Coordinates of C-alpha atoms in Angstrom, one line a residue:
Chain A
M214 CA 0.0 0.0 0.0
I215 CA 2.7 2.5 1.0
E216 CA 4.6 2.0 -2.3
T217 CA 1.7 3.2 -4.4
A218 CA 0.6 6.0 -2.1
P219 CA 2.0 9.0 -4.0
A220 CA 0.3 8.1 -7.3
R221 CA -3.1 9.6 -6.9
R222 CA -4.0 12.6 -4.8
S223 CA -7.7 13.0 -4.1
L224 CA -9.9 15.7 -5.6
W225 CA -10.0 17.4 -2.2
Q226 CA -6.2 17.4 -1.9
R227 CA -6.0 18.9 -5.4
Q228 CA -8.7 21.6 -4.8
R229 CA -8.6 22.2 -1.1
W230 CA -7.1 25.7 -0.9
L231 CA -8.9 26.9 -4.0
T232 CA -12.2 25.7 -2.5
L233 CA -11.5 27.3 0.9
R234 CA -10.4 30.5 -0.8
R235 CA -13.5 30.8 -3.0
S236 CA -15.6 30.0 0.0
S237 CA -13.9 32.8 1.9
Q238 CA -14.4 35.3 -0.9
L239 CA -18.1 34.4 -1.3
A240 CA -18.7 34.2 2.5
I241 CA -17.4 37.8 3.0
L242 CA -19.5 39.0 0.1
G243 CA -22.4 37.1 1.5
L244 CA -22.0 38.7 5.0
F245 CA -22.4 42.1 3.3
L246 CA -25.4 40.9 1.4
I247 CA -27.5 39.3 4.1
G248 CA -28.2 42.8 5.4
P249 CA -29.9 44.2 2.3
W250 CA -31.3 40.8 1.3
F251 CA -32.6 39.4 4.5
D252 CA -32.3 42.3 6.9
I253 CA -29.6 40.6 9.0
W254 CA -27.2 43.4 9.7
W255 CA -24.0 41.6 10.9
A256 CA -22.0 43.7 8.6
K257 CA -23.0 47.2 7.3
G258 CA -21.1 49.1 4.6
N259 CA -18.6 47.7 2.2
L260 CA -14.9 46.9 1.9
A261 CA -14.0 50.6 2.1
A262 CA -15.4 50.9 5.6
S263 CA -17.9 48.8 7.5
L264 CA -19.5 48.3 10.9
W265 CA -19.7 44.8 12.3
F266 CA -22.4 43.8 14.8
D267 CA -23.1 47.5 15.3
T268 CA -19.8 47.7 17.2
I269 CA -16.6 47.0 15.4
P270 CA -15.5 49.5 12.7
L271 CA -13.3 48.2 9.9
T272 CA -11.7 50.6 7.4
D273 CA -9.5 50.0 4.4
P274 CA -6.1 51.3 5.5
M275 CA -5.1 52.4 2.0
I276 CA -8.2 54.6 1.8
V277 CA -7.4 56.0 5.2
V278 CA -3.9 56.8 4.1
Q279 CA -5.2 58.7 1.0
S280 CA -7.8 60.5 3.1
F281 CA -5.1 61.5 5.6
V282 CA -2.7 63.0 3.1
A283 CA -5.7 64.7 1.3
L284 CA -7.1 66.5 4.4
G285 CA -4.3 66.2 7.0
E286 CA -6.7 64.6 9.5
V287 CA -8.5 61.4 10.1
T288 CA -11.2 60.4 12.6
A289 CA -10.6 58.0 15.5
T290 CA -13.2 55.6 14.1
A291 CA -11.5 55.4 10.7
L292 CA -8.1 55.1 12.4
V293 CA -9.2 52.3 14.7
G294 CA -10.8 50.5 11.7
A295 CA -7.7 50.8 9.7
V296 CA -5.4 49.5 12.5
L297 CA -7.6 46.5 13.0
V298 CA -7.6 45.6 9.3
A299 CA -3.8 46.4 8.9
G300 CA -3.0 44.4 12.0
F301 CA -4.8 41.3 10.7
Y302 CA -3.0 41.4 7.4
V303 CA 0.4 42.1 9.0
M304 CA -0.1 38.8 10.7
V305 CA -1.6 36.5 8.1
G306 CA 0.1 38.0 5.0
G307 CA -0.8 41.3 3.3
R308 CA -1.9 39.9 0.1
V309 CA -4.2 37.4 1.7
F310 CA -6.6 40.3 1.1
C311 CA -6.1 39.7 -2.7
S312 CA -6.6 36.0 -2.7
W313 CA -9.1 35.4 0.1
V314 CA -11.2 38.6 0.2
C315 CA -11.0 40.7 -2.9
P316 CA -13.9 40.0 -5.4
V317 CA -11.8 41.1 -8.3
N318 CA -9.7 38.0 -7.8
I319 CA -12.6 35.9 -9.0
I320 CA -12.7 37.9 -12.2
T321 CA -9.0 37.7 -12.9
D322 CA -8.8 34.0 -12.0
A323 CA -11.6 33.4 -14.5
A324 CA -9.6 35.5 -17.0
H325 CA -6.5 33.4 -16.4
W326 CA -8.5 30.2 -16.9
T327 CA -9.9 31.5 -20.1
R328 CA -6.5 32.7 -21.4
Q329 CA -5.0 29.3 -20.7
R330 CA -7.8 27.5 -22.5
L331 CA -7.3 29.7 -25.5
R332 CA -3.5 29.4 -25.3
I333 CA -3.0 33.2 -25.5
P334 CA 0.7 34.3 -25.2
P335 CA 1.6 36.3 -22.1
G336 CA 1.4 39.7 -23.8
W337 CA 2.4 42.9 -22.2
R338 CA 4.7 42.5 -19.2
P339 CA 4.7 45.7 -17.2
H340 CA 7.7 46.9 -15.3
P341 CA 7.9 44.9 -12.0
A342 CA 7.8 48.0 -10.0
L343 CA 4.9 49.6 -11.8
R344 CA 2.3 48.8 -9.2
M345 CA 4.5 50.4 -6.5
W346 CA 4.8 53.5 -8.7
L347 CA 1.0 53.5 -9.1
L348 CA 0.6 53.3 -5.3
A349 CA 3.0 56.2 -4.8
M350 CA 1.1 58.1 -7.5
C351 CA -2.2 57.4 -5.6
V352 CA -0.8 58.9 -2.4
A353 CA 0.9 61.8 -4.1
T354 CA -2.2 62.7 -6.2
S355 CA -4.4 62.4 -3.2
A356 CA -2.2 64.9 -1.3
W357 CA -2.1 67.2 -4.4
T358 CA -5.8 67.2 -5.2
G359 CA -7.3 66.8 -1.7
T360 CA -9.4 63.8 -2.8
I361 CA -9.2 60.1 -2.2
V362 CA -8.0 59.7 -5.7
W363 CA -7.9 55.9 -6.2
E364 CA -11.5 55.6 -5.0
L365 CA -12.6 57.4 -8.1
V366 CA -11.7 54.3 -10.1
N367 CA -10.7 51.6 -7.7
P368 CA -12.2 48.3 -9.2
V369 CA -11.9 46.5 -5.8
T370 CA -14.3 48.7 -4.0
L371 CA -16.3 49.5 -7.1
V372 CA -17.1 45.9 -7.8
Q373 CA -17.9 45.0 -4.2
R374 CA -19.9 48.2 -3.6
G375 CA -21.7 47.6 -6.9
I376 CA -22.8 44.1 -5.8
V377 CA -23.9 45.3 -2.3
F378 CA -25.4 48.7 -3.2
G379 CA -26.2 48.5 -6.9
L380 CA -23.9 48.1 -9.8
G381 CA -25.0 50.6 -12.4
F382 CA -22.5 50.5 -15.2
G383 CA -20.0 48.9 -12.9
W384 CA -20.2 45.8 -15.1
I385 CA -18.0 47.8 -17.5
I386 CA -15.2 47.7 -15.0
I387 CA -15.7 43.9 -14.5
A388 CA -15.7 43.3 -18.3
S389 CA -12.7 45.6 -18.8
I390 CA -10.5 43.9 -16.2
F391 CA -11.5 40.5 -17.6
L392 CA -10.6 41.5 -21.1
F393 CA -7.4 43.2 -20.0
D394 CA -6.3 40.0 -18.3
V395 CA -7.3 37.8 -21.1
V396 CA -6.0 39.6 -24.1
V397 CA -3.6 42.4 -23.0
S398 CA -1.5 41.0 -20.1
R399 CA -1.2 37.7 -18.4
R400 CA -2.2 38.2 -14.7
G401 CA -2.1 41.8 -15.7
W402 CA -4.4 43.5 -13.2
C403 CA -3.8 41.7 -9.9
G404 CA -0.3 40.6 -10.7
H405 CA 1.2 43.8 -12.2
L406 CA -1.0 46.9 -11.8
C407 CA -3.3 47.0 -8.8
P408 CA -2.0 49.5 -6.3
V409 CA -4.3 48.1 -3.6
G410 CA -2.5 44.8 -3.9
A411 CA 0.8 46.6 -3.8
F412 CA -0.3 48.3 -0.6
Y413 CA -1.4 45.1 1.1
G414 CA 1.9 43.5 -0.1
I415 CA 3.8 46.1 1.9
L416 CA 1.6 45.4 4.9
G417 CA 2.5 41.8 4.8
V418 CA 6.2 42.2 4.2
A419 CA 7.2 40.5 7.5
S420 CA 4.1 38.4 8.1
P421 CA 4.8 35.1 9.9
V422 CA 2.2 33.0 8.0
R423 CA 3.8 32.0 4.7
I424 CA 3.9 29.1 2.3
A425 CA 7.2 27.1 2.3
A426 CA 8.7 24.6 0.0
V427 CA 9.2 22.3 2.9
A428 CA 9.9 19.2 0.8
R429 CA 11.8 20.8 -2.0
E430 CA 14.0 17.8 -2.4
A431 CA 10.9 15.9 -3.6
C432 CA 10.3 18.4 -6.5
S433 CA 10.1 16.6 -9.8
D434 CA 10.4 19.8 -11.9
C435 CA 7.0 19.5 -13.4
G436 CA 6.4 23.2 -13.3
D437 CA 2.8 23.0 -12.3
C438 CA 3.3 25.5 -9.4
F439 CA 4.8 28.1 -11.7
E440 CA 2.0 27.5 -14.1
V441 CA -0.7 28.1 -11.5
C442 CA 0.9 30.7 -9.4
P443 CA -0.4 34.3 -9.9
E444 CA 3.1 35.6 -8.9
P445 CA 5.4 32.9 -10.2
Q446 CA 8.6 34.8 -9.5
V447 CA 8.1 34.4 -5.7
I448 CA 8.5 30.6 -5.8
T449 CA 12.0 30.3 -7.3
P450 CA 14.2 31.3 -4.3
A451 CA 12.3 29.0 -1.9
L452 CA 12.0 26.0 -4.3
R453 CA 15.3 26.2 -6.1
G454 CA 17.3 27.2 -3.1
V455 CA 19.9 24.8 -1.8
D456 CA 21.5 24.0 1.5
Q457 CA 20.8 26.6 4.1
S458 CA 18.8 29.0 2.0
T459 CA 15.3 29.4 3.3
R460 CA 12.4 27.2 2.1
V461 CA 9.9 29.9 3.1
I462 CA 8.4 32.0 0.3
V463 CA 9.2 35.4 1.7
A464 CA 8.5 37.6 -1.2
R465 CA 5.8 40.1 -0.3
D466 CA 4.0 39.6 -3.7
C467 CA 3.0 36.0 -2.6
T468 CA -0.8 36.1 -2.0
N469 CA -0.8 33.0 0.3
C470 CA -3.5 31.6 -2.0
G471 CA -2.2 28.1 -1.6
R472 CA -2.8 27.1 -5.1
C473 CA 0.8 25.6 -5.4
I474 CA 0.0 23.4 -2.4
D475 CA -3.1 22.1 -4.3
V476 CA -1.4 21.4 -7.6
C477 CA 1.9 20.0 -6.6
P478 CA 2.0 16.3 -7.2
D479 CA 5.0 15.9 -5.0
E480 CA 3.5 17.7 -2.0
V481 CA 6.4 20.1 -1.8
F482 CA 4.5 23.0 -0.3
R483 CA 2.8 23.7 2.9
F484 CA 1.6 26.6 5.0
A485 CA 4.3 27.3 7.6
W486 CA 5.4 29.7 10.3
R487 CA 8.1 31.9 8.9
Y488 CA 10.2 32.6 12.0
G489 CA 12.1 30.2 14.3
A490 CA 13.1 26.8 13.1
E491 CA 13.3 26.2 9.4
P492 CA 10.0 24.4 8.4
T493 CA 10.7 21.0 7.0
V494 CA 8.6 18.1 6.0
A495 CA 7.2 16.2 8.9
T496 CA 7.3 12.7 7.5
P497 CA 9.4 12.5 4.4
E498 CA 8.3 9.1 3.3
R499 CA 8.6 9.7 -0.4
T500 CA 10.9 7.4 -2.2
N501 CA 9.6 7.5 -5.8
K502 CA 11.3 10.8 -6.7
P503 CA 14.6 10.9 -8.7
S504 CA 16.3 13.4 -6.4
Chain B
M779 CA 29.6 55.2 -28.0
S780 CA 32.5 57.6 -27.3
N781 CA 33.8 55.2 -24.7
G782 CA 34.8 52.7 -27.3
N783 CA 38.1 51.9 -25.6
K784 CA 36.4 50.8 -22.4
L785 CA 36.3 47.2 -21.4
P786 CA 33.4 45.2 -22.8
R787 CA 32.3 44.3 -19.3
S788 CA 31.9 47.9 -18.3
S789 CA 30.1 48.8 -21.5
E790 CA 27.7 46.0 -20.9
H791 CA 27.3 47.4 -17.4
S792 CA 26.4 50.9 -18.7
A793 CA 24.0 49.4 -21.3
E794 CA 22.3 47.6 -18.5
R795 CA 22.2 50.8 -16.5
R796 CA 20.8 52.7 -19.5
R797 CA 18.1 50.1 -19.8
F798 CA 17.3 50.3 -16.1
I799 CA 17.1 54.1 -16.2
A800 CA 15.0 54.0 -19.4
G801 CA 12.7 51.4 -17.9
T802 CA 12.3 53.3 -14.7
A803 CA 11.8 56.6 -16.5
Q804 CA 9.1 55.0 -18.6
A805 CA 7.3 53.5 -15.6
A806 CA 7.5 56.9 -13.8
G807 CA 6.3 58.7 -16.9
S808 CA 3.3 56.5 -17.5
V809 CA 2.4 56.6 -13.8
S810 CA 2.5 60.4 -13.9
L811 CA 0.2 60.3 -16.9
V812 CA -2.3 58.2 -15.0
G813 CA -2.0 60.6 -12.0
L814 CA -2.8 63.6 -14.2
L815 CA -5.7 61.8 -15.8
L816 CA -7.0 60.8 -12.3
A817 CA -6.6 64.4 -11.0
S818 CA -8.5 65.9 -13.9
Y819 CA -11.2 63.2 -13.5
G820 CA -11.4 64.0 -9.8
E821 CA -11.8 67.7 -10.7
Q822 CA -14.8 66.8 -12.9
A823 CA -16.2 64.5 -10.2
R824 CA -16.5 67.5 -7.8
T825 CA -19.3 68.9 -9.9
H826 CA -22.5 66.9 -9.9
P827 CA -26.1 67.3 -11.1
V828 CA -27.8 70.1 -9.2
A829 CA -30.7 67.8 -8.4
A830 CA -28.3 65.5 -6.5
L831 CA -28.2 66.7 -2.9
R832 CA -25.6 65.7 -0.3
P833 CA -27.0 64.3 3.1
P834 CA -27.2 66.7 6.1
G835 CA -24.0 67.7 7.6
A836 CA -22.0 67.1 4.4
I837 CA -18.8 69.1 4.6
D838 CA -17.8 71.5 1.8
E839 CA -17.7 69.6 -1.5
Q840 CA -14.0 70.5 -1.9
D841 CA -13.2 68.4 1.2
F842 CA -16.0 65.9 0.8
L843 CA -14.2 63.8 -1.7
G844 CA -11.2 63.7 0.5
A845 CA -13.2 62.5 3.6
C846 CA -16.0 60.3 2.2
V847 CA -14.8 56.7 1.9
R848 CA -18.0 55.7 0.0
C849 CA -18.9 53.0 2.5
G850 CA -22.6 53.7 2.5
L851 CA -23.1 53.5 6.2
C852 CA -25.2 56.7 6.0
V853 CA -27.4 55.0 3.4
R854 CA -27.9 52.0 5.6
D855 CA -28.9 54.1 8.7
C856 CA -31.3 56.4 6.8
P857 CA -34.7 55.2 8.0
F858 CA -36.5 56.5 5.0
D859 CA -34.3 55.1 2.2
T860 CA -33.7 58.6 1.1
L861 CA -30.0 58.2 0.4
R862 CA -28.3 56.3 -2.3
L863 CA -24.7 55.8 -3.4
A864 CA -23.8 57.1 -6.9
R865 CA -23.3 54.2 -9.2
F866 CA -20.5 53.9 -11.7
G867 CA -21.6 55.9 -14.8
E868 CA -23.6 58.5 -12.9
S869 CA -22.1 61.9 -13.4
M870 CA -20.8 62.3 -9.8
A871 CA -18.0 60.6 -7.8
T872 CA -18.8 56.9 -7.7
G873 CA -19.9 55.6 -4.4
T874 CA -20.7 59.0 -2.8
P875 CA -24.1 59.5 -1.1
Y876 CA -26.8 61.7 -2.4
F877 CA -30.6 62.1 -2.7
I878 CA -33.0 63.4 -5.2
A879 CA -35.6 65.5 -3.4
R880 CA -38.3 65.0 -5.9
D881 CA -37.9 61.2 -5.5
V882 CA -37.4 60.9 -1.7
P883 CA -36.7 64.1 0.3
C884 CA -34.9 64.2 3.6
E885 CA -37.2 63.7 6.5
M886 CA -35.0 65.7 8.8
C887 CA -34.6 63.1 11.6
T888 CA -33.8 65.0 14.8
D889 CA -31.0 62.5 15.7
I890 CA -29.4 62.7 12.3
P891 CA -28.7 59.0 12.0
C892 CA -26.9 59.4 8.6
A893 CA -24.3 61.8 10.0
A894 CA -24.0 59.7 13.2
A895 CA -23.1 56.6 11.1
C896 CA -20.4 58.4 9.1
P897 CA -17.0 56.9 10.2
T898 CA -15.0 59.8 8.7
D899 CA -17.0 62.9 9.5
A900 CA -17.6 63.6 5.8
L901 CA -21.0 64.1 7.3
S902 CA -20.0 66.3 10.2
K903 CA -21.0 65.4 13.7
S904 CA -20.8 69.1 14.5
L905 CA -24.2 69.3 13.0
T906 CA -26.4 68.7 16.1
D907 CA -29.6 70.5 15.3
I908 CA -31.1 69.3 12.0
G909 CA -32.6 72.7 11.7
D910 CA -29.1 74.0 11.0
A911 CA -28.6 71.6 8.1
D912 CA -27.6 73.1 4.8
M913 CA -28.3 70.6 2.0
G914 CA -29.3 73.3 -0.4
V915 CA -31.9 76.0 -0.5
A916 CA -35.4 75.9 -2.0
V917 CA -36.1 78.3 -4.8
V918 CA -39.4 79.0 -6.5
T919 CA -38.3 78.3 -10.1
G920 CA -41.7 78.0 -11.7
T921 CA -42.9 81.6 -11.3
D922 CA -44.8 81.1 -14.5
T923 CA -46.3 77.7 -13.6
C924 CA -47.0 77.8 -9.8
Y925 CA -50.8 77.8 -9.4
S926 CA -50.7 80.2 -6.5
I927 CA -48.4 82.7 -8.3
T928 CA -50.3 82.6 -11.6
G929 CA -53.7 82.7 -9.8
V930 CA -55.0 79.4 -11.2
A931 CA -55.7 78.1 -7.7
H932 CA -54.8 78.8 -4.1
C933 CA -52.3 75.9 -3.7
T934 CA -50.4 75.5 -0.5
A935 CA -48.7 72.2 -1.0
C936 CA -45.2 73.4 -0.5
Y937 CA -46.2 75.6 2.5
F938 CA -47.7 72.6 4.2
A939 CA -44.9 70.2 3.3
C940 CA -42.3 72.4 4.8
P941 CA -41.1 71.0 8.2
I942 CA -40.0 74.5 9.3
K943 CA -43.5 75.8 9.0
N944 CA -44.0 79.6 8.8
E945 CA -40.3 80.2 8.9
A946 CA -38.7 78.6 5.8
I947 CA -41.8 79.1 3.5
T948 CA -44.5 81.6 4.0
M949 CA -47.4 82.5 1.7
E950 CA -47.1 86.2 1.2
M951 CA -50.3 88.1 0.2
K952 CA -50.0 90.2 -3.0
Q953 CA -52.6 92.3 -4.6
E954 CA -52.6 93.0 -8.3
N955 CA -55.4 94.5 -10.5
G956 CA -57.8 93.9 -7.7
K957 CA -57.0 90.2 -7.4
V958 CA -55.4 88.6 -4.4
F959 CA -52.6 86.2 -4.7
F960 CA -50.7 84.2 -2.0
V961 CA -47.1 83.8 -3.2
P962 CA -45.0 81.0 -1.7
T963 CA -41.9 82.7 -0.5
V964 CA -38.7 81.0 0.8
H965 CA -36.7 82.5 3.6
R966 CA -33.3 81.2 2.9
E967 CA -31.9 81.7 6.3
H968 CA -34.3 79.1 7.7
C969 CA -34.4 76.6 4.7
T970 CA -32.4 73.4 5.2
G971 CA -32.8 72.1 1.7
C972 CA -34.7 69.0 2.8
G973 CA -36.7 69.1 -0.4
K974 CA -40.1 68.2 1.1
C975 CA -41.6 71.2 -0.7
E976 CA -40.2 70.1 -4.1
K977 CA -41.5 66.6 -3.4
D978 CA -45.0 67.7 -2.7
C979 CA -45.4 70.3 -5.5
I980 CA -48.5 69.2 -7.4
L981 CA -47.2 70.2 -10.8
P982 CA -45.7 67.6 -13.1
E983 CA -42.4 69.6 -13.0
A984 CA -41.9 71.0 -9.6
A985 CA -42.3 74.8 -9.4
I986 CA -40.1 74.9 -6.3
K987 CA -36.7 73.2 -6.3
V988 CA -33.8 72.8 -3.9
L989 CA -30.6 74.1 -5.4
P990 CA -27.1 74.1 -4.0
R991 CA -26.8 77.2 -1.8
D992 CA -23.7 78.5 -3.5
L993 CA -25.6 78.5 -6.8
V994 CA -28.4 80.6 -5.4
S995 CA -26.6 83.2 -3.4
H996 CA -23.3 83.8 -1.7
D997 CA -24.4 86.2 1.0
S998 CA -26.7 84.1 3.1
G999 CA -24.1 82.8 5.5
A1000 CA -23.0 79.3 6.0
H1001 CA -21.6 78.2 2.7
I1002 CA -19.0 80.8 2.0
D1003 CA -15.5 79.6 1.6

């Protein structure tokens, strides 16, 4: 029995993190919808700012930063909300927002699936620092104009607010991002441009919850993880590293989506704690791999 | 090119540096372009249709777009479903709250729940008496259609709709060619711009409308920069 064990991974093993992630995205959207739909007001508001159980304020920290530089002041409520949100993502990984919460992720994942089906070449590859520049621009322009400038066009809040409060022509934004990711640039929006993602990336720069290539010696070089990863550049140092180099994926661009854990046939990856002892595989029973 | 006698390695180096600088300059340039476009779009978004009124306590429009985070908590706490958030495609900043008086006017709750719900003071909590609200000011625009002014009938719909009765709107008697008219007259210093008069006007196109105060007059106090 033990000899044939690695051959087949169950459907659940192959789709676990994706399923959990989609459930999380839909559940968070659902919590905002049960108010207007069923009059159950656990959450009021939207991803920009919300009030939970009529008590706990949550505020998007990037919006608070823009508002602060625009007006030079910020209310205690907004600040408390932003600290709560920022604190959470500092711990679990900044871009967990992107892969576990943001509704745009569903759109861009669908675009990626479509582009792969149609075998469309990668297309435009923006400068790796472009999203950081865009983030800097958002802050600078907010300070200059006195408005929360990114909220004029932010697809993240626009889509979510649209679903909760009424979409209007917001479907144009959804369609535009989908088309952009399909025909213009592979993983273009979430992976290269979105300044909200860049902001959350900075928040999670030191976050302890990370994915690690704990069993990198078992890697059979199939490339599935690189294929599925929305930010493939983050995998290389952890997976291809040798000897003492860390197995933890430390790059801030990693969204902790866990898709690599799902797809890897060699079960190389796992969620891990970044600090302290180097995470290694608990029971390295694998014997069928060449190296 | 003039450094032809340099070692290949260092010329490779400088080519790489040139590429890096060019790439960075390109990124910075395109981002600046996006910034300029956003700034001009933001400038446009400051103006919105005159019929769209901000909720009570809304700070000056110049600062409003810097304070309002478009969360919709004011919308949720409005007991009369007066407020709505601008949808994408409407000609005002997407996600900001407004109401159309002719559809649903502000009922002027004494506890101002919309402003109380605002997490950022875009709807200022310094507004404590709803009677001091300044959402706009009613103006009798239909001087040629209003039944009372034209003498078709003695209508008092706006007068009775007004929650600040006998102060914000009065019916002023006027005699002309031996006929007596009662002319609805707005006293701007008392009008909050709630829009109940506009809502109740019996004409197909309201003869009294709430307009932004700075459009109507600059000398009536509260709204001067």
